[in-house]
Amino acid sequence: AQSVAQPEDQVNVAEGNPLTVKCTYSVSGNPYLFWYVQYPNRGLQFLLKYITGDNLVKGSYGFEAEFNKSQTSFHLKKPSALVSDSALYFCAVRDGTGGFKTIFGAGTRLFVKA
Amino acid sequence: EAQVTQNPRYLITVTGKKLTVTCSQNMNHEYMSWYRQDPGLGLRQIYYSMNVEVTDKGDVPEGYKVSRKEKRNFPLILESPSPNQTSLYFCASSMSGTGNTGELFFGEGSRLTVL
């Protein structure tokens, strides 16, 4: 069965510092991995995805994520945080070898302090 | 503009009063899905549809119905709402053909309160 774990409910970081939001997953086949962001009173927006190829994927707003197969992780990173990055971040996984179901983590709230 | 439109955005209702939350997408996507978002639980899938007239249960389908008579529309029906259905609901769509990686496009959400 597919599952996603986001071990931190909240991440606090100062503006200008690097940020990491953690995600680990479990899927029986090849993982399709996604990050979405949710701003207050808005729907989720797609940030980036890993399907195959280079383990470091780049996405919107300067975010990137590193796929680590041995650790079954897909951590979201940004070299220099902005106050406007404060939002709720969701990691999601889909089994790329069959089916179309996407499973979401519980979400991590990011606070970036000026 | 490519979008997923949900209505209503906010609704307060009472136990047992049937309601429908509409969802429409203008991207010609085959796949559509409904999720509910509850604090600490993330998004849980209620129902999904791979194409017109093809629907299936997600993880939390109890108390909900859906239909897919047209490709663009995927309404969520609560026949007899109960307080435990108070939640934030999201409709999402995606392409689903061979080779598509399935990133989801979300509506803005519908906040439902059942008294």
Short mmCIF file of C-alpha atoms in Angstrom, two decimals:
data_model
loop_
_atom_site.label_atom_id
_atom_site.label_comp_id
_atom_site.label_asym_id
_atom_site.label_seq_id
_atom_site.Cartn_x
_atom_site.Cartn_y
_atom_site.Cartn_z
CA ALA A 1 0.00 0.00 0.00
CA GLN A 2 1.12 3.54 -0.69
CA SER A 3 1.86 5.92 2.15
CA VAL A 4 3.53 9.26 2.74
CA ALA A 5 5.01 10.59 5.96
CA GLN A 6 5.84 14.19 6.70
CA PRO A 7 7.48 13.94 10.11
CA GLU A 8 7.31 17.64 10.99
CA ASP A 9 4.01 19.41 11.60
CA GLN A 10 5.80 22.74 11.44
CA VAL A 11 9.14 24.10 10.26
CA ASN A 12 10.41 27.49 11.34
CA VAL A 13 13.19 29.26 9.48
CA ALA A 14 14.57 32.78 9.29
CA GLU A 15 14.35 34.68 6.05
CA GLY A 16 17.46 34.20 3.95
CA ASN A 17 18.31 30.86 5.55
CA PRO A 18 18.02 27.53 3.71
CA LEU A 19 14.91 25.48 4.34
CA THR A 20 14.14 21.77 4.20
CA VAL A 21 10.74 20.12 4.47
CA LYS A 22 11.00 16.37 4.91
CA CYS A 23 9.05 13.60 3.21
CA THR A 24 9.39 9.83 3.16
CA TYR A 25 7.23 7.48 1.14
CA SER A 26 6.27 3.87 0.60
CA VAL A 27 5.05 2.50 -2.71
CA SER A 28 5.25 -0.96 -4.23
CA GLY A 29 6.21 0.10 -7.74
CA ASN A 30 8.10 3.02 -9.22
CA PRO A 31 7.28 6.19 -7.31
CA TYR A 32 5.94 9.32 -8.91
CA LEU A 33 6.58 11.99 -6.26
CA PHE A 34 5.06 15.44 -6.00
CA TRP A 35 5.16 18.54 -3.84
CA TYR A 36 2.19 20.88 -3.59
CA VAL A 37 1.82 24.18 -1.73
CA GLN A 38 -1.32 25.62 -0.19
CA TYR A 39 -1.61 29.31 0.67
CA PRO A 40 -4.35 30.48 3.07
CA ASN A 41 -7.86 30.12 1.66
CA ARG A 42 -6.54 28.71 -1.61
CA GLY A 43 -6.41 25.36 -3.32
CA LEU A 44 -3.24 23.33 -3.63
CA GLN A 45 -0.76 24.34 -6.31
CA PHE A 46 1.70 21.97 -7.97
CA LEU A 47 5.34 22.82 -7.17
CA LEU A 48 7.47 20.05 -8.65
CA LYS A 49 7.63 16.35 -9.39
CA TYR A 50 10.04 13.44 -9.70
CA ILE A 51 9.23 10.80 -12.27
CA THR A 52 12.58 9.47 -13.45
CA GLY A 53 16.09 10.66 -14.24
CA ASP A 54 18.10 13.22 -12.28
CA ASN A 55 17.55 12.86 -8.55
CA LEU A 56 17.51 16.63 -8.04
CA VAL A 57 14.44 18.23 -9.52
CA LYS A 58 13.74 21.94 -9.75
CA GLY A 59 10.34 23.52 -9.55
CA SER A 60 8.47 26.76 -9.12
CA TYR A 61 9.49 29.70 -6.92
CA GLY A 62 13.09 28.49 -6.54
CA PHE A 63 12.17 25.23 -4.82
CA GLU A 64 13.93 21.97 -5.50
CA ALA A 65 13.66 18.44 -4.16
CA GLU A 66 16.04 15.54 -3.90
CA PHE A 67 14.91 12.00 -4.57
CA ASN A 68 16.77 9.37 -2.53
CA LYS A 69 15.73 5.86 -3.45
CA SER A 70 17.67 4.07 -0.72
CA GLN A 71 16.16 6.25 2.00
CA THR A 72 12.76 6.45 0.23
CA SER A 73 12.81 10.19 0.77
CA PHE A 74 11.87 13.23 -1.28
CA HIS A 75 12.80 16.30 0.77
CA LEU A 76 11.82 19.77 -0.41
CA LYS A 77 14.54 22.42 -0.26
CA LYS A 78 15.19 26.05 -0.99
CA PRO A 79 18.58 27.77 -0.61
CA SER A 80 17.21 31.06 0.72
CA ALA A 81 13.76 31.30 2.30
CA LEU A 82 11.40 34.21 1.78
CA VAL A 83 8.62 35.37 4.10
CA SER A 84 6.24 34.77 1.20
CA ASP A 85 7.17 31.07 1.26
CA SER A 86 5.16 30.69 4.47
CA ALA A 87 2.43 28.19 3.60
CA LEU A 88 1.31 24.59 4.04
CA TYR A 89 3.31 22.06 2.02
CA PHE A 90 2.11 18.62 0.99
CA CYS A 91 4.17 15.71 -0.28
CA ALA A 92 2.32 13.18 -2.45
CA VAL A 93 3.10 9.85 -4.08
CA ARG A 94 1.62 7.85 -6.91
CA ASP A 95 2.53 4.32 -7.95
CA GLY A 96 3.85 4.87 -11.46
CA THR A 97 3.56 1.25 -12.47
CA GLY A 98 -0.18 1.08 -12.20
CA GLY A 99 -3.26 2.89 -11.04
CA PHE A 100 -3.78 6.59 -10.77
CA LYS A 101 -4.29 7.08 -7.07
CA THR A 102 -2.34 9.89 -5.39
CA ILE A 103 -1.72 9.67 -1.65
CA PHE A 104 -0.95 12.84 0.31
CA GLY A 105 1.01 13.39 3.48
CA ALA A 106 -0.52 15.24 6.42
CA GLY A 107 1.22 18.46 5.47
CA THR A 108 3.97 20.61 6.99
CA ARG A 109 3.39 24.23 7.86
CA LEU A 110 6.36 26.43 7.01
CA PHE A 111 6.86 29.70 8.88
CA VAL A 112 9.51 32.05 7.55
CA LYS A 113 10.32 34.85 9.97
CA ALA A 114 11.60 38.21 8.75
CA GLU B 1 -7.45 30.48 -18.21
CA ALA B 2 -7.10 26.84 -17.19
CA GLN B 3 -9.00 26.27 -13.99
CA VAL B 4 -11.06 24.04 -11.75
CA THR B 5 -14.13 25.82 -10.40
CA GLN B 6 -16.00 24.73 -7.30
CA ASN B 7 -19.25 26.07 -5.91
CA PRO B 8 -20.21 27.04 -3.32
CA ARG B 9 -16.99 28.18 -1.67
CA TYR B 10 -18.65 28.35 1.73
CA LEU B 11 -21.78 26.63 2.99
CA ILE B 12 -23.43 26.18 6.36
CA THR B 13 -26.22 23.63 6.43
CA VAL B 14 -28.11 21.43 8.86
CA THR B 15 -28.05 17.71 9.42
CA GLY B 16 -30.01 15.79 6.82
CA LYS B 17 -30.47 18.54 4.25
CA LYS B 18 -29.23 17.27 0.89
CA LEU B 19 -26.60 19.36 -0.81
CA THR B 20 -24.45 19.30 -3.93
CA VAL B 21 -21.02 20.80 -4.43
CA THR B 22 -20.32 21.40 -8.09
CA CYS B 23 -16.96 21.05 -9.81
CA SER B 24 -16.11 22.00 -13.36
CA GLN B 25 -12.80 22.00 -15.25
CA ASN B 26 -11.97 23.55 -18.61
CA MET B 27 -8.80 21.59 -19.42
CA ASN B 28 -10.43 18.54 -21.04
CA HIS B 29 -8.98 16.34 -18.30
CA GLU B 30 -10.12 12.73 -18.13
CA TYR B 31 -9.36 12.23 -14.44
CA MET B 32 -11.26 14.04 -11.68
CA SER B 33 -11.27 13.48 -7.95
CA TRP B 34 -12.75 14.77 -4.71
CA TYR B 35 -10.72 15.14 -1.52
CA ARG B 36 -11.52 16.29 1.96
CA GLN B 37 -8.93 18.11 4.05
CA ASP B 38 -8.98 17.81 7.82
CA PRO B 39 -6.34 19.11 10.25
CA GLY B 40 -3.56 16.59 10.86
CA LEU B 41 -4.95 14.18 8.28
CA GLY B 42 -3.88 15.82 5.05
CA LEU B 43 -6.05 15.17 2.02
CA ARG B 44 -8.13 12.01 1.84
CA GLN B 45 -9.71 10.87 -1.38
CA ILE B 46 -13.50 10.52 -1.40
CA TYR B 47 -14.28 9.46 -4.98
CA TYR B 48 -12.56 9.65 -8.31
CA SER B 49 -13.44 9.29 -11.97
CA MET B 50 -11.20 8.10 -14.76
CA ASN B 51 -13.60 9.34 -17.47
CA VAL B 52 -17.26 9.92 -18.28
CA GLU B 53 -19.54 7.37 -16.58
CA VAL B 54 -16.53 5.78 -14.80
CA THR B 55 -16.38 6.47 -11.07
CA ASP B 56 -14.90 4.63 -8.11
CA LYS B 57 -14.58 4.91 -4.36
CA GLY B 58 -11.59 6.45 -2.69
CA ASP B 59 -10.57 6.01 0.92
CA VAL B 60 -13.49 7.76 2.63
CA PRO B 61 -16.59 7.38 0.41
CA GLU B 62 -19.22 6.82 3.11
CA GLY B 63 -21.98 9.42 3.02
CA TYR B 64 -21.07 10.77 -0.41
CA LYS B 65 -22.17 10.20 -4.00
CA VAL B 66 -20.77 11.41 -7.30
CA SER B 67 -21.69 11.34 -10.95
CA ARG B 68 -19.77 11.97 -14.18
CA LYS B 69 -22.22 12.57 -17.00
CA GLU B 70 -20.03 15.06 -18.80
CA LYS B 71 -16.27 15.21 -19.03
CA ARG B 72 -15.98 18.68 -17.52
CA ASN B 73 -18.28 18.23 -14.48
CA PHE B 74 -17.93 16.08 -11.38
CA PRO B 75 -20.45 17.03 -8.67
CA LEU B 76 -20.19 15.77 -5.09
CA ILE B 77 -23.51 14.93 -3.46
CA LEU B 78 -24.21 14.66 0.25
CA GLU B 79 -27.62 12.98 0.47
CA SER B 80 -28.00 13.38 4.24
CA PRO B 81 -25.14 15.43 5.65
CA SER B 82 -23.94 14.82 9.18
CA PRO B 83 -21.66 16.91 11.43
CA ASN B 84 -18.69 14.60 10.78
CA GLN B 85 -18.79 15.76 7.17
CA THR B 86 -17.84 19.26 8.25
CA SER B 87 -14.62 19.76 6.33
CA LEU B 88 -12.79 21.55 3.54
CA TYR B 89 -13.44 19.87 0.20
CA PHE B 90 -11.28 20.03 -2.90
CA CYS B 91 -11.97 18.96 -6.43
CA ALA B 92 -8.97 18.12 -8.59
CA SER B 93 -8.39 17.09 -12.18
CA SER B 94 -5.58 15.69 -14.26
CA MET B 95 -4.75 14.23 -17.61
CA SER B 96 -4.58 10.46 -17.40
CA GLY B 97 -3.54 9.13 -20.77
CA THR B 98 -0.47 6.98 -21.33
CA GLY B 99 2.68 8.89 -20.48
CA ASN B 100 0.97 11.50 -18.36
CA THR B 101 2.47 11.86 -14.93
CA GLY B 102 -0.70 13.00 -13.29
CA GLU B 103 0.01 16.22 -11.45
CA LEU B 104 -3.27 17.47 -10.10
CA PHE B 105 -4.97 20.80 -10.69
CA PHE B 106 -7.08 21.86 -7.71
CA GLY B 107 -10.09 24.04 -7.22
CA GLU B 108 -10.12 26.73 -4.57
CA GLY B 109 -11.96 24.59 -2.07
CA SER B 110 -15.42 24.45 -0.53
CA ARG B 111 -15.71 24.87 3.21
CA LEU B 112 -18.74 22.99 4.48
CA THR B 113 -20.18 23.20 7.98
CA VAL B 114 -22.95 20.82 9.01
CA LEU B 115 -24.80 21.81 12.18
#
